Amino acid sequence: DGGITQSPKYLFRKEGQNVTLSCEQNLNHDAMYWYRQDPGQGLRLIYYSQIVNDFQKGDIAEGYSVSREKKESFPLTVTSAQKNPTAFYLCASSIVGENGYTFGSGTRLTVV
Amino acid sequence: AQSVTQLGSHVSVSEGALVLLRCNYSSSVPPYLFWYVQYPNQGLQLLLKYTSAATLVKGINGFEAEFKKSETSFHLTKPSAHMSDAAEYFCAVSDSGGYQKVTFGIGTKLQVIP
């Protein structure tokens, strides 16, 4: 079945470390997105990409980086510059020009 | 800039009662509107979407929403709540351009009381 796979589901990071969250889709969707979810704040856009080798900053890109080397993959790196990285991270994809996202099941990152 | 406001961060209903989750939007262009549902520790699932066709939109799990331009609202309803409806619901808006930057509301947690 087609869908979006996020891994790992739970991730623990020590302060000062970079970590990379994986997002893979087999839906042949052009666009991919990363959102951060915190209680009471809804979803906030970190980065998005409409085509391979191109991506744009969202509303809260500071302390994060992404790459889009393949259409299927859009990994997110949470760097040590991110002051408060503990959150639930959601990856999504869509066909450009068609509305509605398909979401992955999320990665819960905890800084210890 | 587009935005959505969800009235009520927590809503409680009795099993079998009407579910009404409120959403008002702001958009400078004709909007596309969505409702998503999220179960604990899972991603979001699309319930329904409005894309300028019929103003009454039917979605999955018996939910529906009505687009009211005069009230800038897109409230989500279900005639009879089921225990399995307990989840968090997000209203979202995007413009009708080629790139669909979607803006989400803060969510409403629905509790269903047996």
PDB file of C-alpha atoms in Angstrom:
ATOM      1  CA  ASP A   1       0.000   0.000   0.000  1.00  0.00           C
ATOM      2  CA  GLY A   2       1.195   3.520  -0.720  1.00  0.00           C
ATOM      3  CA  GLY A   3       1.934   5.843   2.121  1.00  0.00           C
ATOM      4  CA  ILE A   4       4.463   7.810   4.118  1.00  0.00           C
ATOM      5  CA  THR A   5       6.893   6.136   6.488  1.00  0.00           C
ATOM      6  CA  GLN A   6       8.497   8.080   9.279  1.00  0.00           C
ATOM      7  CA  SER A   7      11.249   6.586  11.388  1.00  0.00           C
ATOM      8  CA  PRO A   8      12.009   6.179  14.144  1.00  0.00           C
ATOM      9  CA  LYS A   9       8.721   6.528  16.006  1.00  0.00           C
ATOM     10  CA  TYR A  10      10.511   7.589  19.207  1.00  0.00           C
ATOM     11  CA  LEU A  11      13.899   9.298  19.363  1.00  0.00           C
ATOM     12  CA  PHE A  12      15.951  10.457  22.293  1.00  0.00           C
ATOM     13  CA  ARG A  13      18.707  12.977  21.890  1.00  0.00           C
ATOM     14  CA  LYS A  14      21.294  14.389  24.205  1.00  0.00           C
ATOM     15  CA  GLU A  15      21.694  18.124  24.281  1.00  0.00           C
ATOM     16  CA  GLY A  16      24.230  19.320  21.720  1.00  0.00           C
ATOM     17  CA  GLN A  17      23.656  16.445  19.303  1.00  0.00           C
ATOM     18  CA  ASN A  18      22.260  16.592  15.802  1.00  0.00           C
ATOM     19  CA  VAL A  19      19.633  14.018  14.888  1.00  0.00           C
ATOM     20  CA  THR A  20      18.033  13.134  11.584  1.00  0.00           C
ATOM     21  CA  LEU A  21      14.408  12.119  11.184  1.00  0.00           C
ATOM     22  CA  SER A  22      13.551   9.995   8.179  1.00  0.00           C
ATOM     23  CA  CYS A  23      10.555  10.490   5.884  1.00  0.00           C
ATOM     24  CA  GLU A  24       9.945   8.278   2.854  1.00  0.00           C
ATOM     25  CA  GLN A  25       6.899   8.215   0.575  1.00  0.00           C
ATOM     26  CA  ASN A  26       5.890   5.870  -2.228  1.00  0.00           C
ATOM     27  CA  LEU A  27       2.909   7.896  -3.402  1.00  0.00           C
ATOM     28  CA  ASN A  28       4.802   9.600  -6.225  1.00  0.00           C
ATOM     29  CA  HIS A  29       3.870  12.949  -4.657  1.00  0.00           C
ATOM     30  CA  ASP A  30       5.776  16.001  -5.790  1.00  0.00           C
ATOM     31  CA  ALA A  31       5.627  18.046  -2.608  1.00  0.00           C
ATOM     32  CA  MET A  32       6.765  17.117   0.874  1.00  0.00           C
ATOM     33  CA  TYR A  33       6.511  18.981   4.170  1.00  0.00           C
ATOM     34  CA  TRP A  34       7.773  18.900   7.735  1.00  0.00           C
ATOM     35  CA  TYR A  35       5.615  20.133  10.603  1.00  0.00           C
ATOM     36  CA  ARG A  36       6.276  20.418  14.277  1.00  0.00           C
ATOM     37  CA  GLN A  37       3.425  19.817  16.727  1.00  0.00           C
ATOM     38  CA  ASP A  38       3.403  21.103  20.295  1.00  0.00           C
ATOM     39  CA  PRO A  39       0.452  20.873  22.700  1.00  0.00           C
ATOM     40  CA  GLY A  40      -1.923  23.796  22.265  1.00  0.00           C
ATOM     41  CA  GLN A  41      -0.046  25.211  19.255  1.00  0.00           C
ATOM     42  CA  GLY A  42      -1.334  23.171  16.378  1.00  0.00           C
ATOM     43  CA  LEU A  43       1.029  22.369  13.527  1.00  0.00           C
ATOM     44  CA  ARG A  44       3.793  24.724  12.484  1.00  0.00           C
ATOM     45  CA  LEU A  45       5.567  24.440   9.154  1.00  0.00           C
ATOM     46  CA  ILE A  46       9.333  23.883   9.326  1.00  0.00           C
ATOM     47  CA  TYR A  47      10.344  23.264   5.695  1.00  0.00           C
ATOM     48  CA  TYR A  48       8.704  22.241   2.451  1.00  0.00           C
ATOM     49  CA  SER A  49       9.850  21.029  -0.926  1.00  0.00           C
ATOM     50  CA  GLN A  50       7.974  21.065  -4.219  1.00  0.00           C
ATOM     51  CA  ILE A  51      10.585  19.372  -6.392  1.00  0.00           C
ATOM     52  CA  VAL A  52      13.822  17.452  -6.045  1.00  0.00           C
ATOM     53  CA  ASN A  53      16.862  19.529  -5.053  1.00  0.00           C
ATOM     54  CA  ASP A  54      14.706  22.470  -4.012  1.00  0.00           C
ATOM     55  CA  PHE A  55      13.186  23.365  -0.656  1.00  0.00           C
ATOM     56  CA  GLN A  56      11.891  26.415   1.147  1.00  0.00           C
ATOM     57  CA  LYS A  57      11.855  27.588   4.750  1.00  0.00           C
ATOM     58  CA  GLY A  58       8.591  27.520   6.574  1.00  0.00           C
ATOM     59  CA  ASP A  59       7.565  29.521   9.608  1.00  0.00           C
ATOM     60  CA  ILE A  60       9.990  27.996  12.119  1.00  0.00           C
ATOM     61  CA  ALA A  61      13.042  26.829  10.123  1.00  0.00           C
ATOM     62  CA  GLU A  62      15.718  28.045  12.561  1.00  0.00           C
ATOM     63  CA  GLY A  63      17.726  25.156  13.980  1.00  0.00           C
ATOM     64  CA  TYR A  64      16.555  22.707  11.325  1.00  0.00           C
ATOM     65  CA  SER A  65      17.901  21.574   7.946  1.00  0.00           C
ATOM     66  CA  VAL A  66      16.546  19.372   5.156  1.00  0.00           C
ATOM     67  CA  SER A  67      17.569  17.814   1.877  1.00  0.00           C
ATOM     68  CA  ARG A  68      15.598  16.536  -1.112  1.00  0.00           C
ATOM     69  CA  GLU A  69      17.948  14.425  -3.203  1.00  0.00           C
ATOM     70  CA  LYS A  70      15.232  11.976  -4.233  1.00  0.00           C
ATOM     71  CA  LYS A  71      11.541  12.478  -4.871  1.00  0.00           C
ATOM     72  CA  GLU A  72      10.693   9.808  -2.317  1.00  0.00           C
ATOM     73  CA  SER A  73      12.789  11.103   0.575  1.00  0.00           C
ATOM     74  CA  PHE A  74      12.792  14.295   2.661  1.00  0.00           C
ATOM     75  CA  PRO A  75      14.907  13.856   5.812  1.00  0.00           C
ATOM     76  CA  LEU A  76      14.890  16.482   8.543  1.00  0.00           C
ATOM     77  CA  THR A  77      17.932  17.205  10.689  1.00  0.00           C
ATOM     78  CA  VAL A  78      17.372  18.794  14.063  1.00  0.00           C
ATOM     79  CA  THR A  79      20.590  20.580  14.867  1.00  0.00           C
ATOM     80  CA  SER A  80      22.079  21.573  18.195  1.00  0.00           C
ATOM     81  CA  ALA A  81      21.070  25.151  17.347  1.00  0.00           C
ATOM     82  CA  GLN A  82      17.408  24.293  17.887  1.00  0.00           C
ATOM     83  CA  LYS A  83      16.736  25.603  21.391  1.00  0.00           C
ATOM     84  CA  ASN A  84      13.689  23.523  22.240  1.00  0.00           C
ATOM     85  CA  PRO A  85      13.602  20.444  20.022  1.00  0.00           C
ATOM     86  CA  THR A  86      11.355  18.230  22.152  1.00  0.00           C
ATOM     87  CA  ALA A  87       8.188  17.857  20.069  1.00  0.00           C
ATOM     88  CA  PHE A  88       6.184  15.605  17.781  1.00  0.00           C
ATOM     89  CA  TYR A  89       7.364  15.879  14.169  1.00  0.00           C
ATOM     90  CA  LEU A  90       5.069  15.141  11.268  1.00  0.00           C
ATOM     91  CA  CYS A  91       5.996  14.621   7.639  1.00  0.00           C
ATOM     92  CA  ALA A  92       3.407  15.045   4.893  1.00  0.00           C
ATOM     93  CA  SER A  93       3.210  14.915   1.132  1.00  0.00           C
ATOM     94  CA  SER A  94       0.887  16.066  -1.618  1.00  0.00           C
ATOM     95  CA  ILE A  95       0.545  16.423  -5.342  1.00  0.00           C
ATOM     96  CA  VAL A  96       1.354  20.017  -6.246  1.00  0.00           C
ATOM     97  CA  GLY A  97      -1.837  21.726  -7.301  1.00  0.00           C
ATOM     98  CA  GLU A  98      -4.078  19.194  -5.609  1.00  0.00           C
ATOM     99  CA  ASN A  99      -5.213  19.960  -2.133  1.00  0.00           C
ATOM    100  CA  GLY A 100      -5.013  17.761   0.878  1.00  0.00           C
ATOM    101  CA  TYR A 101      -2.010  16.191   2.559  1.00  0.00           C
ATOM    102  CA  THR A 102      -1.118  12.607   3.354  1.00  0.00           C
ATOM    103  CA  PHE A 103       0.622  12.426   6.714  1.00  0.00           C
ATOM    104  CA  GLY A 104       3.104  10.002   8.183  1.00  0.00           C
ATOM    105  CA  SER A 105       2.600   8.619  11.676  1.00  0.00           C
ATOM    106  CA  GLY A 106       5.097  10.985  13.248  1.00  0.00           C
ATOM    107  CA  THR A 107       8.336  10.908  15.244  1.00  0.00           C
ATOM    108  CA  ARG A 108       8.372  11.942  18.885  1.00  0.00           C
ATOM    109  CA  LEU A 109      11.714  13.546  19.723  1.00  0.00           C
ATOM    110  CA  THR A 110      12.773  13.998  23.327  1.00  0.00           C
ATOM    111  CA  VAL A 111      15.902  15.758  24.480  1.00  0.00           C
ATOM    112  CA  VAL A 112      17.421  14.118  27.547  1.00  0.00           C
TER     113      VAL A 112
ATOM    114  CA  ALA B   1      -2.493  35.960   5.178  1.00  0.00           C
ATOM    115  CA  GLN B   2      -4.788  33.037   5.730  1.00  0.00           C
ATOM    116  CA  SER B   3      -5.723  31.715   9.143  1.00  0.00           C
ATOM    117  CA  VAL B   4      -8.242  29.557  10.956  1.00  0.00           C
ATOM    118  CA  THR B   5      -9.690  29.870  14.420  1.00  0.00           C
ATOM    119  CA  GLN B   6     -11.051  26.842  16.201  1.00  0.00           C
ATOM    120  CA  LEU B   7     -13.429  27.776  18.992  1.00  0.00           C
ATOM    121  CA  GLY B   8     -12.955  25.532  21.990  1.00  0.00           C
ATOM    122  CA  SER B   9      -9.768  23.586  22.580  1.00  0.00           C
ATOM    123  CA  HIS B  10     -11.774  20.876  24.369  1.00  0.00           C
ATOM    124  CA  VAL B  11     -15.302  19.703  23.629  1.00  0.00           C
ATOM    125  CA  SER B  12     -17.198  17.011  25.521  1.00  0.00           C
ATOM    126  CA  VAL B  13     -20.305  15.262  24.246  1.00  0.00           C
ATOM    127  CA  SER B  14     -22.290  12.278  25.386  1.00  0.00           C
ATOM    128  CA  GLU B  15     -22.295   9.151  23.276  1.00  0.00           C
ATOM    129  CA  GLY B  16     -25.131   9.466  20.756  1.00  0.00           C
ATOM    130  CA  ALA B  17     -25.281  13.264  20.980  1.00  0.00           C
ATOM    131  CA  LEU B  18     -24.598  15.761  18.212  1.00  0.00           C
ATOM    132  CA  VAL B  19     -20.974  16.659  17.587  1.00  0.00           C
ATOM    133  CA  LEU B  20     -20.304  20.277  16.585  1.00  0.00           C
ATOM    134  CA  LEU B  21     -16.740  21.528  16.222  1.00  0.00           C
ATOM    135  CA  ARG B  22     -16.408  25.151  15.186  1.00  0.00           C
ATOM    136  CA  CYS B  23     -13.983  26.652  12.700  1.00  0.00           C
ATOM    137  CA  ASN B  24     -13.813  30.159  11.278  1.00  0.00           C
ATOM    138  CA  TYR B  25     -11.376  31.109   8.559  1.00  0.00           C
ATOM    139  CA  SER B  26      -9.752  34.185   7.161  1.00  0.00           C
ATOM    140  CA  SER B  27      -8.478  34.266   3.609  1.00  0.00           C
ATOM    141  CA  SER B  28      -7.933  36.962   1.003  1.00  0.00           C
ATOM    142  CA  VAL B  29      -8.733  34.553  -1.817  1.00  0.00           C
ATOM    143  CA  PRO B  30     -11.358  31.834  -2.195  1.00  0.00           C
ATOM    144  CA  PRO B  31     -10.176  29.252   0.294  1.00  0.00           C
ATOM    145  CA  TYR B  32      -9.786  25.543   0.284  1.00  0.00           C
ATOM    146  CA  LEU B  33     -10.799  24.192   3.685  1.00  0.00           C
ATOM    147  CA  PHE B  34     -10.062  20.919   5.409  1.00  0.00           C
ATOM    148  CA  TRP B  35     -10.805  18.955   8.522  1.00  0.00           C
ATOM    149  CA  TYR B  36      -8.283  16.418   9.781  1.00  0.00           C
ATOM    150  CA  VAL B  37      -8.487  13.963  12.670  1.00  0.00           C
ATOM    151  CA  GLN B  38      -5.583  12.816  14.830  1.00  0.00           C
ATOM    152  CA  TYR B  39      -5.569   9.888  17.230  1.00  0.00           C
ATOM    153  CA  PRO B  40      -2.946   9.822  20.009  1.00  0.00           C
ATOM    154  CA  ASN B  41       0.620   9.457  18.777  1.00  0.00           C
ATOM    155  CA  GLN B  42      -0.468   9.178  15.179  1.00  0.00           C
ATOM    156  CA  GLY B  43      -0.402  11.367  12.106  1.00  0.00           C
ATOM    157  CA  LEU B  44      -3.335  13.340  10.778  1.00  0.00           C
ATOM    158  CA  GLN B  45      -5.982  11.788   8.554  1.00  0.00           C
ATOM    159  CA  LEU B  46      -8.060  13.822   6.138  1.00  0.00           C
ATOM    160  CA  LEU B  47     -11.753  13.770   7.107  1.00  0.00           C
ATOM    161  CA  LEU B  48     -13.106  16.017   4.373  1.00  0.00           C
ATOM    162  CA  LYS B  49     -12.262  18.984   2.187  1.00  0.00           C
ATOM    163  CA  TYR B  50     -14.040  21.901   0.550  1.00  0.00           C
ATOM    164  CA  THR B  51     -12.669  23.008  -2.810  1.00  0.00           C
ATOM    165  CA  SER B  52     -15.390  25.362  -4.118  1.00  0.00           C
ATOM    166  CA  ALA B  53     -17.802  22.705  -5.303  1.00  0.00           C
ATOM    167  CA  ALA B  54     -20.795  21.829  -3.107  1.00  0.00           C
ATOM    168  CA  THR B  55     -20.980  23.863   0.087  1.00  0.00           C
ATOM    169  CA  LEU B  56     -22.053  20.834   2.147  1.00  0.00           C
ATOM    170  CA  VAL B  57     -19.206  18.379   2.207  1.00  0.00           C
ATOM    171  CA  LYS B  58     -19.508  14.819   3.413  1.00  0.00           C
ATOM    172  CA  GLY B  59     -16.493  13.027   4.779  1.00  0.00           C
ATOM    173  CA  ILE B  60     -15.485   9.766   6.334  1.00  0.00           C
ATOM    174  CA  ASN B  61     -16.871   8.273   9.558  1.00  0.00           C
ATOM    175  CA  GLY B  62     -20.210  10.093   9.173  1.00  0.00           C
ATOM    176  CA  PHE B  63     -18.796  13.608   9.503  1.00  0.00           C
ATOM    177  CA  GLU B  64     -19.835  16.535   7.361  1.00  0.00           C
ATOM    178  CA  ALA B  65     -19.092  20.253   7.180  1.00  0.00           C
ATOM    179  CA  GLU B  66     -20.831  23.218   5.607  1.00  0.00           C
ATOM    180  CA  PHE B  67     -19.008  26.108   3.991  1.00  0.00           C
ATOM    181  CA  LYS B  68     -20.717  29.410   4.807  1.00  0.00           C
ATOM    182  CA  LYS B  69     -19.046  32.299   3.066  1.00  0.00           C
ATOM    183  CA  SER B  70     -21.183  34.953   4.759  1.00  0.00           C
ATOM    184  CA  GLU B  71     -20.115  33.679   8.163  1.00  0.00           C
ATOM    185  CA  THR B  72     -16.561  32.657   7.092  1.00  0.00           C
ATOM    186  CA  SER B  73     -17.221  29.361   8.824  1.00  0.00           C
ATOM    187  CA  PHE B  74     -16.627  25.693   8.148  1.00  0.00           C
ATOM    188  CA  HIS B  75     -18.036  23.874  11.171  1.00  0.00           C
ATOM    189  CA  LEU B  76     -17.716  20.093  11.478  1.00  0.00           C
ATOM    190  CA  THR B  77     -20.743  18.054  12.552  1.00  0.00           C
ATOM    191  CA  LYS B  78     -21.797  14.484  13.174  1.00  0.00           C
ATOM    192  CA  PRO B  79     -25.368  13.610  14.172  1.00  0.00           C
ATOM    193  CA  SER B  80     -24.494  10.949  16.733  1.00  0.00           C
ATOM    194  CA  ALA B  81     -21.172  10.668  18.562  1.00  0.00           C
ATOM    195  CA  HIS B  82     -19.473   7.323  18.949  1.00  0.00           C
ATOM    196  CA  MET B  83     -16.783   6.453  21.467  1.00  0.00           C
ATOM    197  CA  SER B  84     -14.336   5.945  18.596  1.00  0.00           C
ATOM    198  CA  ASP B  85     -14.749   9.626  17.616  1.00  0.00           C
ATOM    199  CA  ALA B  86     -12.679  10.688  20.619  1.00  0.00           C
ATOM    200  CA  ALA B  87      -9.630  12.332  19.040  1.00  0.00           C
ATOM    201  CA  GLU B  88      -8.186  15.721  18.182  1.00  0.00           C
ATOM    202  CA  TYR B  89      -9.614  17.550  15.200  1.00  0.00           C
ATOM    203  CA  PHE B  90      -7.838  20.178  13.146  1.00  0.00           C
ATOM    204  CA  CYS B  91      -9.353  22.703  10.788  1.00  0.00           C
ATOM    205  CA  ALA B  92      -7.040  23.956   8.028  1.00  0.00           C
ATOM    206  CA  VAL B  93      -7.073  26.455   5.170  1.00  0.00           C
ATOM    207  CA  SER B  94      -5.075  26.951   1.997  1.00  0.00           C
ATOM    208  CA  ASP B  95      -5.367  29.255  -0.958  1.00  0.00           C
ATOM    209  CA  SER B  96      -6.263  27.880  -4.331  1.00  0.00           C
ATOM    210  CA  GLY B  97      -2.856  28.528  -5.859  1.00  0.00           C
ATOM    211  CA  GLY B  98      -0.520  25.945  -7.286  1.00  0.00           C
ATOM    212  CA  TYR B  99       1.424  25.469  -4.080  1.00  0.00           C
ATOM    213  CA  GLN B 100      -0.873  24.637  -1.302  1.00  0.00           C
ATOM    214  CA  LYS B 101       0.606  26.083   1.836  1.00  0.00           C
ATOM    215  CA  VAL B 102      -1.810  24.867   4.445  1.00  0.00           C
ATOM    216  CA  THR B 103      -2.362  26.706   7.707  1.00  0.00           C
ATOM    217  CA  PHE B 104      -3.710  24.645  10.600  1.00  0.00           C
ATOM    218  CA  GLY B 105      -5.785  25.634  13.593  1.00  0.00           C
ATOM    219  CA  ILE B 106      -4.660  24.757  17.100  1.00  0.00           C
ATOM    220  CA  GLY B 107      -6.974  21.777  17.277  1.00  0.00           C
ATOM    221  CA  THR B 108     -10.023  20.717  19.293  1.00  0.00           C
ATOM    222  CA  LYS B 109      -9.902  17.645  21.497  1.00  0.00           C
ATOM    223  CA  LEU B 110     -13.185  15.793  21.442  1.00  0.00           C
ATOM    224  CA  GLN B 111     -14.126  13.740  24.480  1.00  0.00           C
ATOM    225  CA  VAL B 112     -17.044  11.309  24.186  1.00  0.00           C
ATOM    226  CA  ILE B 113     -18.693  10.412  27.470  1.00  0.00           C
ATOM    227  CA  PRO B 114     -20.363   7.010  27.706  1.00  0.00           C
TER     228      PRO B 114
END
